[in-house]
PDB file of C-alpha atoms in Angstrom:
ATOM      1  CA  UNK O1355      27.834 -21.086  29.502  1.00  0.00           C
ATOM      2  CA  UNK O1356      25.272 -18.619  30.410  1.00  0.00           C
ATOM      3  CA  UNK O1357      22.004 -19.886  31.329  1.00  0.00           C
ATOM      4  CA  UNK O1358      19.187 -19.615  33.107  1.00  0.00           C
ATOM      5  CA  UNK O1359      16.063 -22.325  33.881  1.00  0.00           C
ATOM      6  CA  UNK O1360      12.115 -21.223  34.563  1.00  0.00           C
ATOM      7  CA  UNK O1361      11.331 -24.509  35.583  1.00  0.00           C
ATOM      8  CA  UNK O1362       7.044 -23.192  35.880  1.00  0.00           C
ATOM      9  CA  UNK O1363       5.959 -23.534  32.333  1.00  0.00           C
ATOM     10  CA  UNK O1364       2.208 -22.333  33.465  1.00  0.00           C
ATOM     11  CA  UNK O1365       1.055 -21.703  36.932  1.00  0.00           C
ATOM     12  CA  UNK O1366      -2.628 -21.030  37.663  1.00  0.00           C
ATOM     13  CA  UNK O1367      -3.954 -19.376  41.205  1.00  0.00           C
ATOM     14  CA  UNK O1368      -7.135 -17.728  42.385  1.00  0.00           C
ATOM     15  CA  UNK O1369      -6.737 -13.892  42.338  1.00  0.00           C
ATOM     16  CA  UNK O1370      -5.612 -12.898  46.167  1.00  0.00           C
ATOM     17  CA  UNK O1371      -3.513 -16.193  46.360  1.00  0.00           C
ATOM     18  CA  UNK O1372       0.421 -15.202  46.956  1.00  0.00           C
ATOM     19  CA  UNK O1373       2.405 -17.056  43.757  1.00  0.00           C
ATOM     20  CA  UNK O1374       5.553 -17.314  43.632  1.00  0.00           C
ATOM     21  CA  UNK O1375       7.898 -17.689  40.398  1.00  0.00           C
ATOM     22  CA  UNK O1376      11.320 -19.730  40.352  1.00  0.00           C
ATOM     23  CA  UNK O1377      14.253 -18.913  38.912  1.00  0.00           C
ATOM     24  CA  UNK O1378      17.406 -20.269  38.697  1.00  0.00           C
ATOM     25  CA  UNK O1379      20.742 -19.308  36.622  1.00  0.00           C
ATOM     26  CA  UNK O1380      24.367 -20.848  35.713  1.00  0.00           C
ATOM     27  CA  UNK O1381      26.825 -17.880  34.761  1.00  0.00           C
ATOM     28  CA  UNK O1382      30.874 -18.678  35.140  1.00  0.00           C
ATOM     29  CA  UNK O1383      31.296 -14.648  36.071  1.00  0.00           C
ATOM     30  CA  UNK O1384      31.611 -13.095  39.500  1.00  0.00           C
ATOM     31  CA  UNK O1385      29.686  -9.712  37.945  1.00  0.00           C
ATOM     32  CA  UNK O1386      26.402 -10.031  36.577  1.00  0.00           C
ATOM     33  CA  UNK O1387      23.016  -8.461  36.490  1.00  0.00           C
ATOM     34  CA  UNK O1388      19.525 -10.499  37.029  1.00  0.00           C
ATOM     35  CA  UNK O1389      16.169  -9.210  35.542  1.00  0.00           C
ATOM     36  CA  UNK O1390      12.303  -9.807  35.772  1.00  0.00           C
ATOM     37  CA  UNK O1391      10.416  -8.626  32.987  1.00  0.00           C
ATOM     38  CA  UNK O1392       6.756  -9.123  32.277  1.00  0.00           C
ATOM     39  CA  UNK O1393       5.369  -9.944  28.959  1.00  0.00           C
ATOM     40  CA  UNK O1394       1.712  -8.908  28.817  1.00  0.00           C
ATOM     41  CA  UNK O1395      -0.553 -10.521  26.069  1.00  0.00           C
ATOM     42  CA  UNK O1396       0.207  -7.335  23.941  1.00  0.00           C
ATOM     43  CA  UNK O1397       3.807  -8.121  23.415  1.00  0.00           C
ATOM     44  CA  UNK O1398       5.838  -5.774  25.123  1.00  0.00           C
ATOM     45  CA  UNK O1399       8.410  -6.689  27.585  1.00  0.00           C
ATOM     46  CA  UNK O1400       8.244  -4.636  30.756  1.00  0.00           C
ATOM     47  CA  UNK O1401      11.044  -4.559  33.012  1.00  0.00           C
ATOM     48  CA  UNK O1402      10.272  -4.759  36.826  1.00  0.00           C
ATOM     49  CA  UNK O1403      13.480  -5.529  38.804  1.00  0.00           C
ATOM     50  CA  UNK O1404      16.990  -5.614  38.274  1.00  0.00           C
ATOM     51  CA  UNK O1405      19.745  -6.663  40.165  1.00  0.00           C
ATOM     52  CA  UNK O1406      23.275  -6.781  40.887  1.00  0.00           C
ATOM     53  CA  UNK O1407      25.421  -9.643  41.469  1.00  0.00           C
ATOM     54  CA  UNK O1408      27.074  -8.098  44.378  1.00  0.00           C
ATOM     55  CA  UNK O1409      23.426  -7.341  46.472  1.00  0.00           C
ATOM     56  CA  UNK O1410      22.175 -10.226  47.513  1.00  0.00           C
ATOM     57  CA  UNK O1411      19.416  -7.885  49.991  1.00  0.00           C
ATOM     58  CA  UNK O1412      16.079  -8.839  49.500  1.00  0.00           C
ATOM     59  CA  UNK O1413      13.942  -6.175  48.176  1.00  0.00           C
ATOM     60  CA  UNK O1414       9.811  -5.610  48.047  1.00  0.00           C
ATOM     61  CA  UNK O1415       8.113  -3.339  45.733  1.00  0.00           C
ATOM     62  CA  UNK O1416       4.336  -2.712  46.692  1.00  0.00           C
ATOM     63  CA  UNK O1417       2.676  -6.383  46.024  1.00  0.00           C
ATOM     64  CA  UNK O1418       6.253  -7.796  44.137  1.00  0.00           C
ATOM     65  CA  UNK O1419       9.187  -9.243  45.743  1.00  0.00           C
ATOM     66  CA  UNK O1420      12.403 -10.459  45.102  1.00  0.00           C
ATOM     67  CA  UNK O1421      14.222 -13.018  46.701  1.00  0.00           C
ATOM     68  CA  UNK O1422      18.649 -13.542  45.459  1.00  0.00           C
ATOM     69  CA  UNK O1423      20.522 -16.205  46.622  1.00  0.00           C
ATOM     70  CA  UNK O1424      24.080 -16.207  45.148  1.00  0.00           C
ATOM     71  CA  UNK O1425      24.476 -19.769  47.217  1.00  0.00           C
ATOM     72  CA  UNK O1426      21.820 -21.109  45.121  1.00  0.00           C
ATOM     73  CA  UNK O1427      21.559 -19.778  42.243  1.00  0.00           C
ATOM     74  CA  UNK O1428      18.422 -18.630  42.490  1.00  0.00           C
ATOM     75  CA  UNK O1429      16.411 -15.265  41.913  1.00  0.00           C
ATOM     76  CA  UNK O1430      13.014 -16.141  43.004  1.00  0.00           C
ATOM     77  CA  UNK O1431       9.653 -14.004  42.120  1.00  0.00           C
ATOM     78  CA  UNK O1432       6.899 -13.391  44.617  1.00  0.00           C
ATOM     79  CA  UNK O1433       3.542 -11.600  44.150  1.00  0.00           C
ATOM     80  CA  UNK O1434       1.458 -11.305  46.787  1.00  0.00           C
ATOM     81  CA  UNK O1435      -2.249 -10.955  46.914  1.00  0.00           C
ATOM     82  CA  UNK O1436      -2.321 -11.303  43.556  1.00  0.00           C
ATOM     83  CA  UNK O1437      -4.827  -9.976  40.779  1.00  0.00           C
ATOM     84  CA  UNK O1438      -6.366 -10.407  37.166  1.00  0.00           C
ATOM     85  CA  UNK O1439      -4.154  -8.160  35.948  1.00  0.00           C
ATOM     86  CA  UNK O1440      -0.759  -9.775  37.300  1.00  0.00           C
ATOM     87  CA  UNK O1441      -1.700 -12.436  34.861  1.00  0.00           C
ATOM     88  CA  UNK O1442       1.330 -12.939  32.042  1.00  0.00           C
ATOM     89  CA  UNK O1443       4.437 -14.021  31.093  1.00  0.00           C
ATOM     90  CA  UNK O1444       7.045 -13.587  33.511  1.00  0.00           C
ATOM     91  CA  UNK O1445      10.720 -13.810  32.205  1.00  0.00           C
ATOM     92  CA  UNK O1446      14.085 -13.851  34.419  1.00  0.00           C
ATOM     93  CA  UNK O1447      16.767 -13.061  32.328  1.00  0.00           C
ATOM     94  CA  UNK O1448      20.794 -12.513  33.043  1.00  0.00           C
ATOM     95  CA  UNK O1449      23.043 -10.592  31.413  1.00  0.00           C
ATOM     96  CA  UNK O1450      26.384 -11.189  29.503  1.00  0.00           C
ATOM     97  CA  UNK O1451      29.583 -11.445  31.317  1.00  0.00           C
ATOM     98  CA  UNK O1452      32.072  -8.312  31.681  1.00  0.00           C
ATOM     99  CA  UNK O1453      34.428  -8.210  29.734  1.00  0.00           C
ATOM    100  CA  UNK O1454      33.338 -10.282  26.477  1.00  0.00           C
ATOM    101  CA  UNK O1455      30.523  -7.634  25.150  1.00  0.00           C
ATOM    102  CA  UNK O1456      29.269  -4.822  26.304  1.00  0.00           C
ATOM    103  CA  UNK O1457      27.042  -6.628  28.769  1.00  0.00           C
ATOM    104  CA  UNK O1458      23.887  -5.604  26.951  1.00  0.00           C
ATOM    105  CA  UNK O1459      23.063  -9.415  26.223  1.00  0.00           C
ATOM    106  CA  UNK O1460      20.828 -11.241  28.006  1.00  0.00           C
ATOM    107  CA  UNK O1461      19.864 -14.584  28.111  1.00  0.00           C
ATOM    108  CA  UNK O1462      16.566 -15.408  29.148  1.00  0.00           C
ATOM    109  CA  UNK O1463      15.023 -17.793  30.480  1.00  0.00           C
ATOM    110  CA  UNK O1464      11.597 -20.168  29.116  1.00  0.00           C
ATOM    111  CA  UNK O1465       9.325 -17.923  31.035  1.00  0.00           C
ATOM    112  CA  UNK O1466       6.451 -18.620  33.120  1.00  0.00           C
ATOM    113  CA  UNK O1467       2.825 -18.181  32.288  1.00  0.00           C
ATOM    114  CA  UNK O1468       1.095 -16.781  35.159  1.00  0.00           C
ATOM    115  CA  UNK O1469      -3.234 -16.802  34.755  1.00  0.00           C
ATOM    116  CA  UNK O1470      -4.956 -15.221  37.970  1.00  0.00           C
ATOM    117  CA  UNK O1471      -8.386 -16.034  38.029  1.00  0.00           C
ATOM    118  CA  UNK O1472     -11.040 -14.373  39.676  1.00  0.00           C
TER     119      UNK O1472
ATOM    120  CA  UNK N 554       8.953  10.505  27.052  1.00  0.00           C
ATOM    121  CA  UNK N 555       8.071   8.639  24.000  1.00  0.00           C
ATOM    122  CA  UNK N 556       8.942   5.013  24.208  1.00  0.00           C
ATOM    123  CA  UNK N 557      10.821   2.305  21.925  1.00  0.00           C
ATOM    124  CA  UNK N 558       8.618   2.376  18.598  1.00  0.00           C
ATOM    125  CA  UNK N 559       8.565  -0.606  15.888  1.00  0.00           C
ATOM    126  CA  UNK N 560       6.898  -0.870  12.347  1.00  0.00           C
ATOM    127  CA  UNK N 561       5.545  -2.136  11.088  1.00  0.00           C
ATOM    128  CA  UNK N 562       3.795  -4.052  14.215  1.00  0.00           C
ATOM    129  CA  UNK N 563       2.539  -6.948  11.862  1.00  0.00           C
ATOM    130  CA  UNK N 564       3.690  -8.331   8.597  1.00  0.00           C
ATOM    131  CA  UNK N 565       3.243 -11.183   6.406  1.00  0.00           C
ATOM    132  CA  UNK N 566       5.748 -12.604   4.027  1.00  0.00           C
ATOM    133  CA  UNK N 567       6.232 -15.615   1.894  1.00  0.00           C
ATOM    134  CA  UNK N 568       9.371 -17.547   1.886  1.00  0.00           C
ATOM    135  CA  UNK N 569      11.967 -16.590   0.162  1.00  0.00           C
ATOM    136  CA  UNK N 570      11.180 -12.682   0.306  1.00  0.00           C
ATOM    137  CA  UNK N 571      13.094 -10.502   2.376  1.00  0.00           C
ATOM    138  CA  UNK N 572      11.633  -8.064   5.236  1.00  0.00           C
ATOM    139  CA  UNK N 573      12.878  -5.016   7.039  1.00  0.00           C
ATOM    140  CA  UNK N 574      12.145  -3.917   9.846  1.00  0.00           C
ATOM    141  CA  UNK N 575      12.594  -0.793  12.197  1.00  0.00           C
ATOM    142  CA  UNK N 576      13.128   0.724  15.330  1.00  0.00           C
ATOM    143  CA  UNK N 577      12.824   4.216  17.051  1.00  0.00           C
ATOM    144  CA  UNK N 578      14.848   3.787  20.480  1.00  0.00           C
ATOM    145  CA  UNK N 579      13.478   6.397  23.386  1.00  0.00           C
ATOM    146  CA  UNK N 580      15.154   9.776  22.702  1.00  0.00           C
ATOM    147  CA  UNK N 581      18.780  10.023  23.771  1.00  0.00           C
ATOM    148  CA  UNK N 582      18.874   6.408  23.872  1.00  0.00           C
ATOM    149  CA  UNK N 583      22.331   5.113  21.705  1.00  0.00           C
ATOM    150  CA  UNK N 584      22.200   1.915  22.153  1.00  0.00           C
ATOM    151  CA  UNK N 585      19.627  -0.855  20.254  1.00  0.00           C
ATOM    152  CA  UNK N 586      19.411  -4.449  20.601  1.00  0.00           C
ATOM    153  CA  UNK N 587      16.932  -6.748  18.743  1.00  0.00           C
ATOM    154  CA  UNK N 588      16.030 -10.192  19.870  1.00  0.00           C
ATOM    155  CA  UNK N 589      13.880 -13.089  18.368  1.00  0.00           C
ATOM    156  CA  UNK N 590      11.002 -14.780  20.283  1.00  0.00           C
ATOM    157  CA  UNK N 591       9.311 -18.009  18.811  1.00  0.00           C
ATOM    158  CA  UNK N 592       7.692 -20.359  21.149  1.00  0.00           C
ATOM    159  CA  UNK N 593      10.469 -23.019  20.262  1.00  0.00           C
ATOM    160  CA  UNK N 594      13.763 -21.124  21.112  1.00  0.00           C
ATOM    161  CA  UNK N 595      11.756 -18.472  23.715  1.00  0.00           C
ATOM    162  CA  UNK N 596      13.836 -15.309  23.451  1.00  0.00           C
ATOM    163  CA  UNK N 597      17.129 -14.991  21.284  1.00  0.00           C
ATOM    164  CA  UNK N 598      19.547 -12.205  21.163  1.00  0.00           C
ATOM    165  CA  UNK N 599      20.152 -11.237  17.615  1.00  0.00           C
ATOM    166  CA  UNK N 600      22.633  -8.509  18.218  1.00  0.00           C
ATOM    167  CA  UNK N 601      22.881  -4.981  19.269  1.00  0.00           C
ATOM    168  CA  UNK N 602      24.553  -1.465  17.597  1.00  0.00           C
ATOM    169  CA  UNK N 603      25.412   1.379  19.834  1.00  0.00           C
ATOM    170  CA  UNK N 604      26.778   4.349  17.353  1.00  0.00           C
ATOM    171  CA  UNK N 605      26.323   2.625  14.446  1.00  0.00           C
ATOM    172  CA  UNK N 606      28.458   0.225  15.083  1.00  0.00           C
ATOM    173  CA  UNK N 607      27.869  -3.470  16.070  1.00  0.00           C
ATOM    174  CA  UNK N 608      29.084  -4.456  19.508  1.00  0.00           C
ATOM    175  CA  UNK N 609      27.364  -8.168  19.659  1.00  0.00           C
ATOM    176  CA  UNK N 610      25.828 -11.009  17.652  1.00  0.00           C
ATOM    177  CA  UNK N 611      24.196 -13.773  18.511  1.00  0.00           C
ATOM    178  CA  UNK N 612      23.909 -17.086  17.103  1.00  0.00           C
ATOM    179  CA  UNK N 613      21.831 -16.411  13.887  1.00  0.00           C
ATOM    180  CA  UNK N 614      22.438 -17.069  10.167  1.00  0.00           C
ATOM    181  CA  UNK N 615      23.796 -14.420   8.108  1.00  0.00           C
ATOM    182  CA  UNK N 616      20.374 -13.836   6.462  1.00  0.00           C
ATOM    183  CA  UNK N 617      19.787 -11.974   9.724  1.00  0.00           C
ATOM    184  CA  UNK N 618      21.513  -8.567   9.549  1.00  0.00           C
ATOM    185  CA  UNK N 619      20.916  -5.005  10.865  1.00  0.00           C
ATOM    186  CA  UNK N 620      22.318  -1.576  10.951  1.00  0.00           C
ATOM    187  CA  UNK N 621      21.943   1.350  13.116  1.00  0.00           C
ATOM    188  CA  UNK N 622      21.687   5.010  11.556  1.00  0.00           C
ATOM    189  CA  UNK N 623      23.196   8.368  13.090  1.00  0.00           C
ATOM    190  CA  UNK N 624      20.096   9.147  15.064  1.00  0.00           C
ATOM    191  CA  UNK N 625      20.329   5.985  16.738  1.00  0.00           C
ATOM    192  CA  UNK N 626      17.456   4.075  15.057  1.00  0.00           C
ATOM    193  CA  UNK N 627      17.700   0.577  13.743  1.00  0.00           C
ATOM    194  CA  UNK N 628      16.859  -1.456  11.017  1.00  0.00           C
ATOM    195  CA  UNK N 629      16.815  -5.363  10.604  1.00  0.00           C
ATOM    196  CA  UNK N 630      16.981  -7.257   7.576  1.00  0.00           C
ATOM    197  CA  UNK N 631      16.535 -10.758   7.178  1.00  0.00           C
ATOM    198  CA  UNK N 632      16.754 -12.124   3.183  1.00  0.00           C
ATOM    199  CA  UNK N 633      15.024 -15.384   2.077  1.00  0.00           C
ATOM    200  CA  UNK N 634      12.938 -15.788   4.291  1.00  0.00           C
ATOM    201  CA  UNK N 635      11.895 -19.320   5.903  1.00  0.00           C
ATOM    202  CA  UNK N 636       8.901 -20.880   7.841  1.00  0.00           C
ATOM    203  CA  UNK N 637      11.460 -20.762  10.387  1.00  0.00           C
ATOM    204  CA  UNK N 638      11.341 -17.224  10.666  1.00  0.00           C
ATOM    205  CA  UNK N 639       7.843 -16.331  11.846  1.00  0.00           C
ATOM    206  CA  UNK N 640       8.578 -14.853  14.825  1.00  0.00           C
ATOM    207  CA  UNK N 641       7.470 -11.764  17.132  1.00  0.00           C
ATOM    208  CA  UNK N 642      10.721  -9.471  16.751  1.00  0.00           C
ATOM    209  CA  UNK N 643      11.529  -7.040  19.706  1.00  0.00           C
ATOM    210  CA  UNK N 644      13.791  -4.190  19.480  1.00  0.00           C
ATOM    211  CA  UNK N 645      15.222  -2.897  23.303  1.00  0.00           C
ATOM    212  CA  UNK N 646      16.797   0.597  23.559  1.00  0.00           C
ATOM    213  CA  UNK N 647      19.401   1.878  26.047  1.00  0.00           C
ATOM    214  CA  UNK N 648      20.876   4.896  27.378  1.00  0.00           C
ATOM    215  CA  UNK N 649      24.799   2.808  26.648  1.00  0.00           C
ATOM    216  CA  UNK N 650      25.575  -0.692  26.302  1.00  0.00           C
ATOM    217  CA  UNK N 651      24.764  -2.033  29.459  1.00  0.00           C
ATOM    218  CA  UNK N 652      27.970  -2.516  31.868  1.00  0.00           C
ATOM    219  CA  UNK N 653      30.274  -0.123  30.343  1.00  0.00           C
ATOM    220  CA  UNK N 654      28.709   2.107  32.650  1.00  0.00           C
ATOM    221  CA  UNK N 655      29.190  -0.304  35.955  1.00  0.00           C
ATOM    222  CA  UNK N 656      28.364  -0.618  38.371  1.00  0.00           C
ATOM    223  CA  UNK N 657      25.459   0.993  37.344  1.00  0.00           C
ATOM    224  CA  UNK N 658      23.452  -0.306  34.324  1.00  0.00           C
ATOM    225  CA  UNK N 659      21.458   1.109  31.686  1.00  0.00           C
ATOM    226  CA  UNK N 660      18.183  -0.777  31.571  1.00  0.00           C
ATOM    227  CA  UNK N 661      16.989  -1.778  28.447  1.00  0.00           C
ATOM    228  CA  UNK N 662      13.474  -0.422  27.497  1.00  0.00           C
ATOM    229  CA  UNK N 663      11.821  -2.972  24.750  1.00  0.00           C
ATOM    230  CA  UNK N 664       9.178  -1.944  21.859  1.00  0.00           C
ATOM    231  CA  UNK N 665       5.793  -3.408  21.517  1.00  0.00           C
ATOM    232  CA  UNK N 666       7.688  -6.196  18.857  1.00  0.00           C
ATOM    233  CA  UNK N 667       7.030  -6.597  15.240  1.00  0.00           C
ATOM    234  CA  UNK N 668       4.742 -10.039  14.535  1.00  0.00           C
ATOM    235  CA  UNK N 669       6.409 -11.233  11.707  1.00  0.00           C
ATOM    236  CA  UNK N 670       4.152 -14.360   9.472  1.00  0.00           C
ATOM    237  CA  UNK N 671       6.012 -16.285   6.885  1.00  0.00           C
ATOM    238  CA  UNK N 672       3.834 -18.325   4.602  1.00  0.00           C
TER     239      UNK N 672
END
């Protein structure tokens, strides 16, 4: 079964302070895609990083970066030097095997509330 | 480009009253999925329509239903409504479902949500 465990309910820094998110999934499929989206107070889910099962490089994105480890499982979030405005929900989700829908499901996790205080 | 648009964006109901409620996906987008978010479950799939047709469904109760119209935008329905149901409702538009297009894939783009209260 798909599935996929935020085990940081909230986490609380001091703005400038690297954080970093966890994220961890269970998925019986060889092909899959992994998200981070961002869920601002206002309700709107923004989407900031996809990726494909088959890329396991590392990738950085101004102050954001993503760490995918196939061996683990894990899709971990980082944001470095953070700010007041990072502060949010922070959802990894995964999406639906190939080849039982169109893929377009996804299965999020608990999400993580992130506060940045100055 | 105009993004994913929902009304209304807050709504009160009672219980047992029904509620619809829409979606405008980002032009040229066919594909629209709608998903549930309550602080007990966190964020359910409901199910998604790409050309008018349904391609998934979650695991919801039949009062839960939805259709898509020729110019791609989406409705939801849910009839009798329960406590239950209060819930922030998000609709998510795509280009095409997502892997049919692999190995790319068509990100979905989600809507501000529709805050739905059920008294």
């Amino acid at each position: 079964a798909q599935k996929v465990t935020q085990a940081q309910t909230e986490i609380s820094v001091v703005e400038k302070e690297d954080v970093t998110l966890d994220c961890v999934y269970e998925t019986r499929d060889t092909t899959y895609y992994l998200f981070w989206y961002k869920q601002p107070p206002s309700g709107e889910l923004v989407f900031l990083i996809r990726r494909n099962s088959f890329d396991e490089q590392n990738e950085i994105s101004g102050r954001y970066s993503w760490n995918f480890q196939k061996s683990t499982s894990s899709f971990n979030f980082t944001i470095t030097a953070s700010q007041v405005v990072d502060s949010a929900v922070y959802f990894c989700a995964l999406s639906d095997p190939r080849g039982e829908t169109s893929g377009s499901r996804l299965t999020f996790g608990e999400g993580t509330q992130l506060t940045v205080n100055p | 480009k105009a993004g994913v648009t929902q009304t209304p964006r807050y709504l009160i109901k009672t219980r047992g009253q029904q509620v619809t409620l829409s979606c405008s996906p980002i032009s040229g987008h066919r594909s629209v999925s709608w998903y549930q978010q309550t602080p007990g479950q966190g964020l359910q799939f409901l199910f998604e329509y790409f050309s008018e047709t349904q391609r998934n469904k979650g695991n919801f109760p039949g009062r839960f239903s939805g259709r898509q119209f020729s110019n791609s935008r989406s409705e939801m329905n849910v009839s009798t409504l329960e406590l239950g149901d209060s819930a922030l409702y998000l609709c998510a538009s795509s280009l095409r479902s997502g892997l049919r297009s692999y190995p790319s894939y068509n990100e979905q783009f989600f809507g501000p949500g529709t805050r739905l209260t059920v008294l």
